[in-house]
Coordinates of C-alpha atoms in Angstrom, one line a residue:
M1 CA -8.4 49.6 -44.9
H2 CA -6.9 47.5 -42.1
P3 CA -9.1 44.9 -40.4
R4 CA -9.7 45.7 -36.7
I5 CA -7.2 44.1 -34.4
E6 CA -9.9 41.9 -32.9
D7 CA -10.8 40.6 -36.4
Y8 CA -7.8 38.3 -36.1
A9 CA -7.6 34.7 -34.7
V10 CA -4.4 32.9 -33.7
I11 CA -2.8 29.6 -34.8
G12 CA 0.6 28.5 -33.6
D13 CA 3.0 25.7 -32.8
E14 CA 4.4 27.0 -29.4
Q15 CA 7.5 28.4 -31.2
T16 CA 5.8 31.0 -33.3
A17 CA 2.2 31.9 -34.3
A18 CA 0.2 33.5 -37.1
L19 CA -2.7 35.9 -37.2
V20 CA -5.6 34.9 -39.5
G21 CA -8.2 37.5 -40.4
R22 CA -12.0 37.0 -40.9
D23 CA -11.3 37.3 -44.7
G24 CA -9.2 34.2 -44.6
S25 CA -5.9 36.0 -44.9
I26 CA -2.8 35.3 -42.8
D27 CA -1.5 38.8 -42.3
W28 CA 1.3 38.2 -39.7
L29 CA 3.7 35.3 -39.3
C30 CA 7.3 35.4 -38.1
L31 CA 9.5 32.4 -38.9
P32 CA 11.0 30.4 -37.3
R33 CA 10.4 32.1 -33.9
F34 CA 8.1 34.6 -32.4
D35 CA 10.9 37.3 -32.6
S36 CA 12.1 36.4 -36.1
G37 CA 11.5 38.6 -39.2
A38 CA 8.0 38.4 -40.5
C39 CA 7.3 36.7 -43.9
F40 CA 3.7 38.0 -43.8
A41 CA 3.6 41.6 -42.6
R42 CA 0.4 43.0 -44.2
L43 CA -0.7 43.7 -40.6
L44 CA 1.7 46.6 -40.4
G45 CA 1.7 47.7 -44.0
D46 CA -0.2 46.6 -47.1
E47 CA -0.7 43.5 -49.2
D48 CA 2.7 43.9 -50.9
N49 CA 4.3 43.3 -47.4
G50 CA 3.2 39.7 -47.5
H51 CA 0.1 37.7 -46.7
W52 CA -1.7 34.4 -47.7
R53 CA -5.4 34.4 -48.4
I54 CA -7.6 31.5 -49.1
A55 CA -11.3 32.3 -49.8
P56 CA -14.0 31.7 -52.4
S57 CA -13.4 33.3 -55.7
G58 CA -14.7 36.8 -55.7
A59 CA -15.3 37.0 -52.0
E60 CA -14.1 40.4 -50.9
G61 CA -15.4 40.7 -47.3
P62 CA -15.3 38.6 -44.1
C63 CA -16.3 35.0 -43.7
T64 CA -19.8 33.9 -42.8
R65 CA -18.7 32.4 -39.5
R66 CA -15.6 31.1 -37.7
A67 CA -14.7 29.3 -34.5
Y68 CA -12.0 27.3 -32.9
R69 CA -12.7 23.6 -32.6
P70 CA -13.6 23.1 -28.9
D71 CA -10.6 23.4 -26.5
T72 CA -8.1 23.6 -29.4
L73 CA -6.0 26.1 -31.4
V74 CA -7.4 24.7 -34.6
L75 CA -9.5 27.4 -36.5
D76 CA -12.4 26.7 -38.8
T77 CA -13.5 29.5 -41.1
E78 CA -16.7 29.0 -43.2
W79 CA -18.1 30.9 -46.2
E80 CA -21.6 30.6 -47.6
T81 CA -21.8 31.6 -51.3
A82 CA -24.4 31.5 -54.1
D83 CA -22.7 28.3 -55.4
G84 CA -22.3 26.5 -52.1
A85 CA -20.3 26.5 -48.9
I86 CA -16.7 25.8 -47.9
R87 CA -14.7 25.5 -44.7
V88 CA -11.0 26.4 -44.4
T89 CA -9.3 24.8 -41.4
D90 CA -6.1 26.5 -40.3
L91 CA -3.5 25.1 -37.9
M92 CA 0.3 25.0 -37.1
P93 CA 1.1 21.4 -36.0
Q94 CA 3.4 21.0 -33.1
R95 CA 6.9 21.2 -34.6
D96 CA 9.2 18.3 -35.3
R97 CA 12.0 19.9 -37.2
A98 CA 10.4 22.7 -39.1
P99 CA 7.4 25.0 -38.8
D100 CA 4.4 24.2 -41.0
V101 CA 1.3 26.1 -41.7
V102 CA -1.5 23.7 -42.7
R103 CA -4.7 25.0 -44.5
V104 CA -7.4 22.4 -45.4
V105 CA -10.2 23.5 -47.7
E106 CA -13.4 21.4 -47.5
G107 CA -16.5 21.5 -49.6
L108 CA -19.6 21.6 -47.4
R109 CA -22.3 22.2 -50.0
G110 CA -22.6 22.8 -53.7
R111 CA -19.6 23.4 -55.9
V112 CA -17.4 26.4 -55.0
T113 CA -14.4 27.9 -56.8
V114 CA -11.6 28.8 -54.3
C115 CA -8.6 31.1 -54.8
S116 CA -5.3 31.0 -52.9
T117 CA -3.1 34.1 -53.0
L118 CA 0.4 33.6 -51.5
R119 CA 2.6 36.7 -51.3
L120 CA 5.8 35.9 -49.4
R121 CA 8.0 38.8 -48.3
F122 CA 10.8 38.0 -46.0
D123 CA 12.4 40.4 -43.4
Y124 CA 9.2 42.2 -42.4
G125 CA 7.9 42.6 -45.9
S126 CA 11.0 44.0 -47.4
V127 CA 12.6 41.1 -49.4
V128 CA 11.0 39.5 -52.4
P129 CA 12.1 35.8 -52.7
W130 CA 13.2 34.0 -55.8
M131 CA 10.5 31.4 -56.7
R132 CA 10.9 28.1 -58.6
R133 CA 9.2 24.7 -59.0
S134 CA 10.6 21.5 -57.6
D135 CA 8.9 18.1 -57.4
G136 CA 5.4 19.5 -57.4
H137 CA 6.3 22.2 -54.9
R138 CA 6.6 26.0 -55.2
V139 CA 9.9 27.0 -53.5
A140 CA 10.7 30.5 -52.3
V141 CA 14.3 31.4 -51.4
A142 CA 15.9 34.7 -50.2
G143 CA 19.1 34.8 -48.1
P144 CA 18.7 32.6 -45.0
D145 CA 15.0 31.7 -45.6
A146 CA 13.4 29.0 -47.7
V147 CA 9.7 28.2 -47.9
W148 CA 8.1 25.2 -49.7
L149 CA 4.4 25.2 -50.7
R150 CA 2.5 22.1 -51.8
S151 CA -1.1 21.0 -52.1
E152 CA -2.7 17.6 -51.7
P153 CA -4.1 16.7 -54.2
E154 CA -2.0 19.0 -56.4
V155 CA -3.9 22.0 -57.9
L156 CA -3.0 24.4 -60.6
T157 CA -0.5 27.0 -59.3
W158 CA 1.1 29.8 -61.2
G159 CA 3.3 32.8 -60.5
E160 CA 2.5 36.4 -61.4
D161 CA 3.6 39.8 -60.1
F162 CA 5.9 38.1 -57.5
C163 CA 2.9 36.2 -56.1
T164 CA 1.8 32.6 -56.2
Y165 CA -1.8 31.9 -57.2
S166 CA -4.0 28.8 -57.1
E167 CA -7.5 28.3 -58.3
F168 CA -9.6 25.1 -57.9
T169 CA -13.1 23.9 -57.1
V170 CA -14.4 21.7 -54.3
E171 CA -17.7 19.9 -54.1
E172 CA -19.4 18.6 -51.0
G173 CA -17.1 16.0 -49.4
E174 CA -14.0 17.0 -51.3
S175 CA -11.0 18.6 -49.7
V176 CA -7.7 20.2 -50.8
A177 CA -4.9 20.6 -48.2
F178 CA -2.1 23.2 -48.5
V179 CA 1.2 22.9 -46.5
M180 CA 3.7 25.8 -46.2
T181 CA 7.0 24.8 -44.6
W182 CA 10.0 27.0 -43.7
H183 CA 13.6 25.9 -43.2
P184 CA 17.0 27.5 -43.4
S185 CA 17.9 27.9 -47.0
H186 CA 21.2 26.1 -46.6
H187 CA 19.5 23.0 -45.3
P188 CA 17.7 20.3 -47.3
R189 CA 14.0 20.3 -47.3
P190 CA 12.6 18.7 -44.1
P191 CA 10.4 15.7 -44.1
L192 CA 6.9 16.3 -45.4
V193 CA 4.0 16.3 -43.0
D194 CA 0.6 14.6 -43.7
P195 CA -1.8 17.5 -43.4
R196 CA -4.8 15.5 -42.5
E197 CA -3.0 13.4 -39.9
A198 CA -1.5 16.6 -38.5
L199 CA -5.0 18.0 -38.1
R200 CA -6.2 14.9 -36.3
V201 CA -3.3 14.8 -34.0
S202 CA -3.4 18.6 -33.3
V203 CA -7.1 18.4 -32.3
A204 CA -6.5 15.5 -30.0
D205 CA -3.4 17.0 -28.4
W206 CA -5.0 20.3 -27.7
Q207 CA -8.1 18.7 -26.2
D208 CA -6.1 16.5 -24.0
W209 CA -4.1 19.5 -22.8
S210 CA -7.2 21.5 -22.1
A211 CA -8.8 18.7 -20.2
R212 CA -6.1 19.1 -17.6
C213 CA -7.6 22.4 -16.5
R214 CA -8.8 22.2 -12.9
Y215 CA -11.0 25.3 -13.0
E216 CA -14.7 24.4 -12.9
G217 CA -16.3 27.8 -12.1
P218 CA -18.3 30.2 -14.2
H219 CA -17.0 31.2 -17.6
R220 CA -14.9 28.1 -17.8
D221 CA -14.9 28.4 -21.6
V222 CA -13.2 31.8 -21.7
V223 CA -10.8 30.7 -18.9
V224 CA -9.7 27.7 -20.9
R225 CA -9.4 29.8 -24.1
S226 CA -7.1 32.2 -22.1
L227 CA -5.0 29.3 -21.0
I228 CA -4.8 28.0 -24.6
T229 CA -3.7 31.5 -25.6
L230 CA -1.0 31.5 -22.9
K231 CA 0.2 28.1 -24.1
A232 CA 0.3 29.5 -27.7
L233 CA 2.5 32.4 -26.4
T234 CA 4.9 29.9 -24.9
Y235 CA 8.3 29.2 -26.6
V236 CA 8.3 25.6 -25.7
P237 CA 12.1 24.9 -26.2
T238 CA 12.9 27.2 -23.2
G239 CA 9.6 27.7 -21.4
G240 CA 9.6 31.5 -21.9
I241 CA 6.3 33.2 -22.5
V242 CA 6.1 36.2 -24.8
A243 CA 4.0 39.2 -23.9
A244 CA 2.3 39.2 -27.3
L245 CA 2.7 37.8 -30.8
T246 CA 3.1 41.2 -32.4
T247 CA 5.1 44.4 -32.6
S248 CA 3.9 48.0 -33.0
L249 CA 0.1 47.5 -32.9
P250 CA -0.8 51.0 -31.6
E251 CA -2.1 52.1 -28.2
E252 CA -3.7 55.0 -30.2
L253 CA -4.7 54.8 -33.8
G254 CA -2.3 57.0 -35.8
G255 CA -0.1 57.5 -32.8
V256 CA 3.5 56.7 -31.9
R257 CA 3.0 54.5 -28.9
N258 CA 4.0 51.4 -30.8
W259 CA 6.3 48.8 -29.2
D260 CA 7.6 45.4 -29.8
Y261 CA 6.2 42.8 -27.3
R262 CA 7.7 39.6 -28.7
F263 CA 9.8 39.2 -25.6
C264 CA 9.5 37.8 -22.1
W265 CA 8.9 40.3 -19.2
L266 CA 9.8 39.5 -15.6
R267 CA 6.8 41.6 -14.5
D268 CA 4.5 38.9 -15.7
S269 CA 6.3 36.1 -13.8
T270 CA 4.4 35.9 -10.5
L271 CA 0.9 36.4 -12.0
T272 CA 1.6 33.8 -14.8
L273 CA 3.1 31.2 -12.4
G274 CA 0.3 31.6 -9.9
A275 CA -2.3 31.2 -12.7
L276 CA -0.7 28.1 -14.1
L277 CA -0.3 26.4 -10.7
A278 CA -3.8 27.2 -9.6
V279 CA -5.4 25.5 -12.6
G280 CA -3.3 22.4 -12.8
Y281 CA -0.5 23.2 -15.3
E282 CA 2.5 22.3 -13.1
E283 CA 4.7 21.3 -16.0
E284 CA 4.2 24.7 -17.8
A285 CA 4.7 26.5 -14.5
E286 CA 8.0 24.7 -13.8
A287 CA 9.2 25.4 -17.4
W288 CA 8.5 29.1 -16.8
R289 CA 10.2 29.1 -13.4
N290 CA 13.3 27.4 -15.0
W291 CA 13.3 30.0 -17.8
L292 CA 13.2 32.7 -15.1
L293 CA 16.1 31.2 -13.2
R294 CA 18.3 31.0 -16.3
A295 CA 17.4 34.5 -17.5
V296 CA 18.2 36.3 -14.3
A297 CA 21.3 34.3 -13.5
G298 CA 24.4 36.5 -13.2
D299 CA 25.3 39.8 -11.6
P300 CA 22.1 41.1 -9.8
A301 CA 23.1 44.6 -10.9
D302 CA 22.5 43.5 -14.5
L303 CA 19.0 42.2 -13.9
Q304 CA 16.9 43.2 -16.8
I305 CA 13.1 43.8 -17.0
M306 CA 12.8 41.6 -20.1
Y307 CA 14.7 39.0 -22.1
G308 CA 14.6 37.2 -25.4
L309 CA 12.9 33.8 -25.8
A310 CA 16.0 31.9 -24.6
G311 CA 17.1 34.6 -22.1
E312 CA 18.9 36.8 -24.7
R313 CA 19.9 40.1 -23.2
R314 CA 20.5 42.3 -26.3
L315 CA 17.2 43.5 -27.7
P316 CA 18.2 46.6 -29.6
E317 CA 15.4 48.8 -30.8
C318 CA 15.1 50.2 -34.3
E319 CA 12.5 51.4 -36.8
L320 CA 11.3 49.8 -40.1
P321 CA 10.6 52.8 -42.4
W322 CA 9.3 50.7 -45.3
L323 CA 6.2 49.7 -43.2
S324 CA 3.5 52.3 -42.9
G325 CA 2.2 50.9 -39.6
Y326 CA -1.1 49.5 -38.6
A327 CA -3.8 52.0 -39.8
G328 CA -0.9 54.5 -40.4
S329 CA 0.4 54.2 -36.9
A330 CA 4.2 54.8 -37.3
P331 CA 6.9 54.1 -36.5
V332 CA 7.0 50.4 -36.7
R333 CA 9.6 49.2 -34.2
I334 CA 11.5 46.0 -33.6
G335 CA 13.5 45.3 -30.5
N336 CA 12.7 47.3 -27.3
G337 CA 14.9 50.0 -25.8
A338 CA 13.2 49.7 -22.4
V339 CA 15.4 46.6 -21.9
D340 CA 18.1 49.0 -20.5
Q341 CA 15.8 50.6 -17.9
L342 CA 16.0 50.2 -14.2
Q343 CA 12.7 48.9 -12.8
L344 CA 13.0 48.0 -9.1
D345 CA 9.7 46.2 -9.1
V346 CA 11.2 43.2 -11.0
Y347 CA 13.2 42.3 -8.0
G348 CA 10.0 41.9 -6.1
E349 CA 8.4 39.9 -8.9
V350 CA 11.3 37.5 -9.1
M351 CA 11.5 37.0 -5.4
D352 CA 7.7 36.5 -5.2
S353 CA 7.7 34.0 -8.1
L354 CA 10.5 31.9 -6.6
S355 CA 8.8 32.0 -3.2
L356 CA 5.6 30.8 -4.8
A357 CA 7.4 28.1 -6.6
R358 CA 9.0 26.8 -3.4
V359 CA 5.8 26.9 -1.4
A360 CA 4.0 25.1 -4.2
G361 CA 6.5 22.2 -3.9
M362 CA 8.1 22.7 -7.3
T363 CA 11.5 20.9 -7.6
P364 CA 14.2 23.0 -6.1
R365 CA 17.0 24.1 -8.5
P366 CA 20.7 24.3 -7.6
H367 CA 21.8 27.8 -6.6
M368 CA 18.2 29.2 -6.5
W369 CA 18.5 30.4 -3.0
S370 CA 22.0 31.8 -3.4
L371 CA 20.7 33.7 -6.4
Q372 CA 17.8 35.1 -4.3
C373 CA 20.3 36.1 -1.6
A374 CA 22.4 37.9 -4.2
L375 CA 19.3 39.8 -5.5
M376 CA 18.5 40.8 -1.9
K377 CA 22.0 42.0 -1.2
W378 CA 21.9 44.3 -4.3
L379 CA 18.4 45.5 -3.4
C380 CA 19.4 46.4 0.2
E381 CA 22.1 48.7 -1.2
H382 CA 20.2 50.3 -4.1
W383 CA 16.5 50.3 -3.3
R384 CA 16.4 54.1 -2.7
Q385 CA 17.2 54.8 -6.4
P386 CA 14.5 56.3 -8.6
D387 CA 13.5 54.1 -11.5
E388 CA 11.4 54.0 -14.7
G389 CA 8.6 52.0 -13.1
L390 CA 6.7 49.0 -14.4
W391 CA 5.2 50.9 -17.3
E392 CA 8.6 51.6 -18.8
V393 CA 8.1 55.3 -19.0
R394 CA 10.4 57.3 -21.1
G395 CA 10.0 60.6 -19.3
G396 CA 12.7 60.2 -16.7
R397 CA 13.2 58.3 -13.4
R398 CA 11.0 58.9 -10.4
Q399 CA 10.3 57.4 -7.0
F400 CA 7.4 55.3 -8.1
T401 CA 5.2 54.0 -5.3
H402 CA 4.6 50.6 -7.0
S403 CA 8.3 50.0 -7.4
K404 CA 8.8 50.6 -3.7
V405 CA 5.9 48.4 -2.8
M406 CA 7.5 45.6 -4.8
V407 CA 10.8 46.2 -2.9
W408 CA 8.8 45.5 0.2
V409 CA 7.5 42.3 -1.5
A410 CA 11.0 41.2 -2.2
A411 CA 12.1 41.7 1.5
D412 CA 8.9 40.1 2.8
R413 CA 9.2 37.0 0.7
A414 CA 12.8 36.6 1.7
V415 CA 11.9 36.8 5.4
R416 CA 9.1 34.4 5.0
T417 CA 11.3 31.9 3.2
V418 CA 13.9 31.7 5.9
E419 CA 11.1 31.5 8.6
R420 CA 9.5 28.7 6.7
Y421 CA 12.7 26.9 5.8
P422 CA 15.1 27.5 8.7
A423 CA 17.8 25.3 7.0
L424 CA 18.3 28.1 4.4
D425 CA 21.0 30.6 5.3
G426 CA 20.4 34.3 4.9
E427 CA 20.2 37.7 6.5
P428 CA 16.7 37.8 7.9
E429 CA 17.4 40.6 10.3
R430 CA 18.7 42.9 7.6
W431 CA 15.7 41.9 5.4
R432 CA 13.2 42.6 8.2
E433 CA 14.8 46.0 8.7
L434 CA 14.5 46.7 4.9
R435 CA 10.9 45.5 4.9
D436 CA 9.9 47.8 7.8
E437 CA 11.8 50.8 6.5
V438 CA 10.3 50.6 3.0
H439 CA 6.8 50.1 4.5
R440 CA 7.2 53.3 6.6
E441 CA 8.5 55.3 3.7
V442 CA 5.8 54.3 1.2
C443 CA 3.1 55.0 3.8
E444 CA 4.6 58.4 4.5
K445 CA 5.8 59.6 1.0
G446 CA 3.6 57.6 -1.3
Y447 CA 0.3 58.4 0.4
D448 CA -1.9 61.5 0.0
A449 CA -3.7 61.8 3.4
E450 CA -5.8 64.7 2.1
R451 CA -7.4 62.5 -0.6
N452 CA -6.9 59.1 1.2
T453 CA -5.1 57.5 -1.6
F454 CA -1.7 56.3 -2.5
T455 CA -0.1 58.1 -5.5
Q456 CA 1.9 57.3 -8.6
Y457 CA 5.2 58.5 -7.2
Y458 CA 6.4 60.3 -4.1
G459 CA 5.0 63.8 -3.8
S460 CA 2.7 63.4 -6.8
R461 CA -1.0 64.0 -7.0
E462 CA -1.3 61.6 -9.9
L463 CA -2.6 58.1 -9.6
D464 CA -1.5 54.8 -11.2
A465 CA -3.5 51.6 -11.7
S466 CA -0.6 49.5 -10.3
L467 CA -1.7 50.8 -6.8
L468 CA -4.6 48.4 -7.1
L469 CA -2.1 45.6 -6.5
I470 CA -1.3 46.8 -2.9
P471 CA -3.8 44.4 -1.2
R472 CA -3.1 41.5 -3.6
V473 CA 0.7 41.5 -2.7
G474 CA -0.1 41.8 1.0
F475 CA 1.4 45.3 1.6
L476 CA -1.7 46.3 3.4
P477 CA -4.9 44.3 4.2
P478 CA -7.9 44.8 1.9
D479 CA -10.0 46.4 4.7
D480 CA -7.4 49.1 5.5
P481 CA -9.1 52.5 4.8
R482 CA -6.1 53.6 2.7
V483 CA -6.6 50.6 0.4
I484 CA -10.3 51.2 0.1
G485 CA -9.6 54.9 -0.6
T486 CA -7.0 54.1 -3.2
V487 CA -9.3 51.7 -5.0
D488 CA -12.1 54.3 -5.1
A489 CA -9.7 57.0 -6.2
V490 CA -8.3 54.9 -9.1
R491 CA -11.8 54.0 -10.2
T492 CA -12.9 57.6 -10.2
E493 CA -9.8 59.4 -11.6
L494 CA -8.5 56.7 -14.0
G495 CA -11.9 55.3 -15.0
H496 CA -12.8 55.3 -18.7
D497 CA -16.4 54.3 -19.2
G498 CA -16.1 51.8 -16.4
L499 CA -12.7 50.5 -17.4
V500 CA -9.3 51.6 -16.1
R501 CA -6.4 53.5 -17.7
R502 CA -2.8 52.8 -16.5
Y503 CA -2.4 56.5 -15.6
S504 CA -3.5 59.9 -16.9
T505 CA -1.9 60.8 -20.2
E506 CA -3.7 64.2 -20.2
R507 CA -2.1 65.5 -17.0
A508 CA 0.9 63.4 -16.4
T509 CA 4.3 63.8 -18.0
V510 CA 5.9 60.6 -16.7
D511 CA 6.0 58.7 -20.0
G512 CA 7.5 61.5 -22.1
L513 CA 5.3 60.7 -25.1
P514 CA 2.6 62.6 -27.1
G515 CA -0.8 61.3 -27.6
D516 CA -3.2 59.1 -25.7
E517 CA -4.0 55.4 -25.1
G518 CA -7.0 53.2 -24.4
A519 CA -8.2 51.6 -21.2
F520 CA -5.7 48.9 -20.1
L521 CA -7.4 45.5 -19.8
A522 CA -5.1 44.0 -17.3
C523 CA -5.6 47.0 -15.0
S524 CA -9.4 46.7 -15.4
F525 CA -9.1 43.0 -14.3
W526 CA -7.0 44.3 -11.3
L527 CA -9.9 46.6 -10.4
A528 CA -12.3 43.7 -10.4
Q529 CA -10.1 41.8 -8.1
A530 CA -9.6 44.8 -5.8
L531 CA -13.3 45.4 -5.6
H532 CA -13.8 41.8 -4.6
L533 CA -11.1 41.9 -2.0
T534 CA -12.5 45.1 -0.5
G535 CA -16.0 43.5 0.0
R536 CA -17.8 44.6 -3.2
A537 CA -18.3 41.2 -4.8
D538 CA -21.3 42.2 -6.9
E539 CA -19.5 45.2 -8.4
A540 CA -16.5 43.0 -9.1
R541 CA -18.6 40.4 -10.9
E542 CA -20.4 43.0 -12.9
L543 CA -17.0 44.4 -14.1
F544 CA -15.7 40.9 -14.8
E545 CA -18.8 40.1 -16.9
R546 CA -18.2 43.2 -18.9
L547 CA -14.5 42.4 -19.5
V548 CA -15.4 38.9 -20.6
G549 CA -17.8 40.5 -23.0
L550 CA -14.9 42.4 -24.6
T551 CA -13.2 39.2 -25.9
N552 CA -13.6 38.8 -29.6
D553 CA -15.7 36.1 -31.3
V554 CA -12.9 33.5 -30.7
G555 CA -12.1 34.6 -27.1
L556 CA -9.0 36.8 -27.6
L557 CA -8.0 40.1 -25.9
A558 CA -5.6 42.8 -27.0
E559 CA -3.6 45.0 -24.6
E560 CA -6.1 47.8 -24.4
Y561 CA -9.7 48.8 -25.4
D562 CA -11.2 52.0 -26.6
P563 CA -14.6 52.3 -25.1
V564 CA -15.6 55.2 -27.3
A565 CA -14.7 53.6 -30.6
G566 CA -15.6 50.1 -29.3
R567 CA -12.4 48.4 -30.5
H568 CA -9.2 46.7 -29.3
L569 CA -5.9 48.5 -29.3
G570 CA -2.3 47.5 -28.6
N571 CA -0.3 44.3 -29.2
Y572 CA -2.3 41.1 -29.6
P573 CA -3.2 38.7 -28.2
Q574 CA -1.8 40.1 -24.9
A575 CA -0.6 37.6 -22.3
F576 CA -1.1 40.2 -19.5
S577 CA -4.8 40.6 -20.4
H578 CA -5.4 36.8 -20.5
I579 CA -3.5 36.3 -17.2
G580 CA -5.7 38.9 -15.7
L581 CA -8.8 37.1 -16.9
V582 CA -7.7 33.8 -15.4
N583 CA -6.6 35.2 -12.1
T584 CA -9.7 37.3 -11.7
A585 CA -11.9 34.3 -12.4
L586 CA -9.9 32.4 -9.7
T587 CA -10.3 35.3 -7.2
L588 CA -14.0 35.8 -7.8
F589 CA -15.2 32.3 -8.2
D590 CA -12.9 30.2 -6.1
G591 CA -14.6 26.9 -5.2
E592 CA -17.7 27.6 -7.2
K593 CA -19.1 25.3 -9.8
A594 CA -20.5 26.6 -13.1
G595 CA -24.3 26.6 -12.9

């Protein structure tokens, strides 16, 4: 039986990350990058697809307690047994040349026998490596991958059934440290890290980083945890931020709505940039802005909705039939076919992001404005096209209202930029005409006067949670009756036990997929913000408190939540959910101090 999605914690080195279960097992790890093949893929299959468990001998269930060290990504997991107590501290030190996983076992009380079970399976659990000994290490090699395992002090290790086992005892005050290091198999072994020094430095570095957060309002602990999670989702060599660590965690248990989220989406850009700037992380915001500029450079007609970690464009989608899927949710997919979709909203998100960066005083980049002008030229000529919308539906293109609203955002930000910075050349009159025309069309064709609500697409009676963003982006003021009506309609028709779905999967055919999905957490945060903007601050705070309560025991959120089963769904941890938490806290508690 699979652990629940929320049973996992995250450790990472800002180039990749691992999921660690309550039972002490690392069940997901891709090396050397977020989007590389997994060497531990038990998360999407079974034990034979790779994992690494350290726990007291005979312990079958979850740990007694666990927690991150304050304001860090260093995880402590503790077990109380009849013979005593131990702590396992897990981390991935910031990388020098190679990725390392460090696991330090400490005796807290009594004398406890501990077992380590390491089952390496490269290429998403499909390749069994050749194992050998070398200079006190266990070495695993298969094709391009090599992994070295060592312990300090050295403990008894043996191989059996294509698995590496260790068994040892620790008493109070004693410790054993394991280090697992990956490198390309054609390279020599990289320099060894000192595991205890790596632990000390990692704790200090994370706490120094967290101390930079300027947010001092209520729930500061979960805000900081969300920011740490966003930092963990950052591919530091390029500044790109992946949507999640995982692929194919289902939106419905046993269903087919399973997608690969280990890429960087343009739709996240404005919300991420705004959150980072607002809480004091200018360096990270600039790195993200620079990634965005590199990724979207080129022909505006070729603008994609997502890119690889370094801005790669080819993300071909395929299925991995040897993996049974999380809780039997097949197929397991890698790559994402939605990369080829047309989503007009991304033009608005890019223009909004670059406008925000300029207003915030971030260092201008060569050709940034000429790139924006090229994007606007293409948009002026093609904005009337139907598209697949921000939810990447696979049921055909439509005239999605949110897409057109974001076209308006692109034109509005272009106009505002030339008004604020008159030295910049452009076509402000053309952009004003576009802004006015799109606004008129959306209010005419995307609005249902009978029900006083905007709709999912022109002529539809369906709703969409993206409509909650209308007041946030400035398309209409929050006190406009059409905005208030839309917020009420979305809450009523898409509400799911007080949370919000993206759209109706029962009635709608837009996504072209069978099955259902849970409440979308980012959309639920949008509702809290919309309630606040429309003057319902108490209801907004009540919803925010509930959403904060959905974080797991270490402060993490998945993509979705099933209120009936009371469990998380979808890829994990989800950047969009954590961005929603940070931005909602900023909206609701701006200027407040925690009591």
